[in-house]
Amino acid sequence: MNVAHVTSQRPLCDLYFSPRRVVVVGASNDPRKLSGRVIDFLNRSAFTGEVIPINPNRGTVQALRAYPSVGAYPHGNIDLAVLAVPAADVPGALQECAAADIPAAIVFASGFAETERGTQLQEKVAALCHRTGIRVLGPNCLGVIGAKTGAALTFSSVLDTGLELHDGPIAVVAQSGAMATYLYSLLLDHGLGVGYLANTGNEVDVTAAELLSSLLERSDVSSGVMYLEALNAPRALQQLSQTSQRTTKPVIVLKSGRTEAGAAAAKVHTGSAGVSGTETAGRLHDLGFVQVSTLSEAVDATQVFAAGRTPDGNRLTAVSMSGGAGVLMTDDAHDAGLRVDELPSEWRAPITAEIPSYGSSRNPIDMTAEFIKDPTILSRVLHVVTDHPDTDMIAVLLGNAERDSTAIVDTIVTSYAATSKPMVVVWTGGSGAPRKALRRAGVPTFSDGAHAARALGHLFAFSRTRERVAVG
Ligand SMILES: CC(=O)SCCNC(=O)CCNC(=O)[C@H](O)C(C)(C)COP(=O)(O)OP(=O)(O)OC[C@H]1O[C@@H](n2cnc3c(N)ncnc32)[C@H](O)[C@@H]1OP(=O)(O)O
């Protein structure tokens, strides 16, 4: 079949996250099957678009009118096809979509280049993309979630807990489906809204870098998080880096397969070729991305970037209820490229006036356990600290302290709102309720000081990178 080249005027991210009309090819009537879950989710997610199931064996699928083939649907104007058919049926189905002038598709099926037998099949799909112009996300992927439009175009179990999608300015794009969903649920757990989530799988055509680049152009996206197994599209990464620099939006990259053994594991997961750890780190650094090496580091960094504050320098003032936590934070901050300098004496005097005589106003500031008796010390100390020009960022270090936690949370939220400087809270132990309350109020909050210091270190380093770009 000869097909005219498919084109669309709409940006790539609009086709995937705000499609106006979607066909689901291989849509099952059974909501428990992977190919039935997507229809079930869309039926329940307040999706703003229209859904058309394609199934040769049924007239209706989960109460929606179904058509036997894409070509049998008479009205056209389809933005996106979700292919839920097994791998062997994918080329035929894609060809049919391209013939129907559908500009983009998502391919769920596994059984492509991640297996030896599927390599040729993936090459066939690549050739088909090239020939027809249809854009393909996947194969071997679990699709996308667009919170604004209720586009639950996935079979992922991450939506089993509910279809209330939490919109927000963060875009997550991952080469692994599971990692996409882990990032999604961890970010939500930290009170952060994820407006856009995508899994690119084997990347026969659309890459994580290309899709995220398109998302960063949106005004409702302020930062991007990527999970990568391979840097298999250097040009797309370059383009993403340019978009990130032009828009001054941070892109946090979690790259796995850094070790030889890890790279071998990536090959059988998404069919990607790994690169050495040093080579990868160097490349990502040169491109100006925020590099992290664990899931929690990715979430921590996203938390501080989501607050949208930029430090003028790397001088951290730590206000602690524990001498030990202050000392540990000093080490952690140093490791993260920050300074915890002794405060000048004229500045120490107003702090000394607020804390017990056996406390310290040196920095880290030690309010001592007296804080438990009188938590108002914190608001008075923060008042001095947040105003002072020698402070570029602030860390409040608390632990347990549940009795007056509501008042303490209120104090911190007020102080946070009164300053434009980056400020984080480390609240170790306890029930976790104060951490949740602070995060809900938009205050980046951690349970481990080392994580907070590392995240602030990323924030400072990124601000320097951006300054260099602006000057150069
Ligand atoms: C990188 C990562 O970790 S992300 C995850 C990657 N992806 C995966 O893990 C997916 C793995 N699973 C697969 O690849 C599977 O083949 C899937 C999900 C694509 C499809 O599997 P199933 O849901 O079992 O499909 P199944 O063969 O039952 O067919 C589904 C429906 O399509 C219908 N159908 C069959 N042939 C066709 C056709 N040619 N066109 C349209 N519909 C068809 C069937 O009648 C069936 O409907 P019914 O259940 O109402 O009778």
Short mmCIF file of C-alpha atoms and ligand atoms in Angstrom, two decimals, residues 25-30 33-36 54-58 61 68 83-87 89 108-110 140-142 155 175-178 199 201 269-270, ligand 1:
data_model
loop_
_atom_site.label_atom_id
_atom_site.label_comp_id
_atom_site.label_asym_id
_atom_site.label_seq_id
_atom_site.Cartn_x
_atom_site.Cartn_y
_atom_site.Cartn_z
CA VAL A 25 -6.44 -0.67 17.97
CA GLY A 26 -6.90 -4.05 19.64
CA ALA A 27 -9.08 -2.58 22.38
CA SER A 28 -10.33 -5.46 24.51
CA ASN A 29 -13.76 -5.64 26.01
CA ASP A 30 -12.13 -7.03 29.13
CA LYS A 33 -6.48 -7.22 29.97
CA LEU A 34 -3.61 -4.84 29.19
CA SER A 35 -5.40 -3.98 25.95
CA GLY A 36 -8.65 -3.36 27.85
CA ILE A 54 -10.99 -0.82 16.96
CA ASN A 55 -11.79 -4.52 17.29
CA PRO A 56 -12.77 -6.82 14.40
CA ASN A 57 -14.67 -9.14 16.70
CA ARG A 58 -17.02 -6.70 18.53
CA VAL A 61 -16.08 -2.39 23.54
CA PRO A 68 -13.66 -3.42 12.78
CA LEU A 83 -1.80 0.15 19.34
CA ALA A 84 -2.65 -2.57 21.85
CA VAL A 85 -2.12 -5.46 19.42
CA PRO A 86 0.68 -8.05 19.79
CA ALA A 87 4.07 -7.30 18.15
CA ASP A 89 0.36 -7.25 14.15
CA PHE A 108 2.48 -0.99 23.74
CA ALA A 109 3.65 -4.40 22.49
CA SER A 110 6.86 -6.02 23.66
CA ASN A 140 7.64 -1.86 24.34
CA CYS A 141 6.21 1.10 26.22
CA LEU A 142 3.33 1.82 28.53
CA PHE A 155 -2.23 0.35 30.85
CA GLN A 175 12.88 5.05 28.60
CA SER A 176 11.61 2.48 31.11
CA GLY A 177 7.91 2.14 31.84
CA ALA A 178 8.31 1.07 35.44
CA ASN A 199 7.50 6.18 28.53
CA GLY A 201 10.45 2.24 25.53
CA HIS A 269 15.39 -4.34 28.65
CA THR A 270 14.89 -1.68 25.97
C1 LIG B 1 9.64 -0.85 28.90
C2 LIG B 1 8.54 -1.35 29.82
O1 LIG B 1 8.76 -1.93 30.83
S1 LIG B 1 6.93 -0.84 29.51
C3 LIG B 1 5.89 -2.15 29.10
C4 LIG B 1 6.07 -2.72 27.72
N1 LIG B 1 4.92 -3.45 27.21
C5 LIG B 1 4.43 -4.61 27.74
O2 LIG B 1 4.88 -5.12 28.73
C6 LIG B 1 3.26 -5.26 27.01
C7 LIG B 1 3.40 -6.77 26.88
N2 LIG B 1 2.18 -7.33 26.27
C8 LIG B 1 1.99 -7.40 24.92
O3 LIG B 1 2.90 -7.09 24.15
C9 LIG B 1 0.63 -7.85 24.47
O4 LIG B 1 0.79 -8.51 23.24
C10 LIG B 1 -0.39 -6.67 24.29
C11 LIG B 1 -0.60 -5.94 25.60
C12 LIG B 1 0.10 -5.66 23.27
C13 LIG B 1 -1.75 -7.21 23.81
O5 LIG B 1 -2.09 -8.27 24.65
P1 LIG B 1 -3.58 -8.74 24.98
O6 LIG B 1 -4.28 -7.69 25.76
O7 LIG B 1 -3.45 -10.03 25.63
O8 LIG B 1 -4.20 -8.83 23.51
P2 LIG B 1 -5.23 -9.90 22.91
O9 LIG B 1 -4.51 -10.81 21.95
O10 LIG B 1 -6.04 -10.54 23.98
O11 LIG B 1 -6.18 -8.97 22.02
C14 LIG B 1 -6.89 -7.88 22.58
C15 LIG B 1 -8.16 -7.59 21.80
O12 LIG B 1 -7.84 -7.23 20.46
C16 LIG B 1 -8.73 -7.92 19.56
N3 LIG B 1 -7.98 -8.14 18.32
C17 LIG B 1 -7.36 -9.25 17.91
N4 LIG B 1 -6.78 -9.02 16.71
C18 LIG B 1 -6.99 -7.74 16.40
C19 LIG B 1 -6.63 -6.89 15.29
N5 LIG B 1 -5.89 -7.34 14.29
N6 LIG B 1 -7.05 -5.60 15.33
C20 LIG B 1 -7.77 -5.13 16.35
N7 LIG B 1 -8.15 -5.89 17.40
C21 LIG B 1 -7.77 -7.17 17.43
C22 LIG B 1 -9.10 -9.19 20.29
O13 LIG B 1 -10.37 -9.65 19.87
C23 LIG B 1 -9.09 -8.78 21.74
O14 LIG B 1 -10.36 -8.28 22.14
P3 LIG B 1 -11.28 -9.04 23.21
O15 LIG B 1 -10.43 -9.30 24.44
O16 LIG B 1 -12.40 -8.11 23.49
O17 LIG B 1 -11.70 -10.30 22.54
#
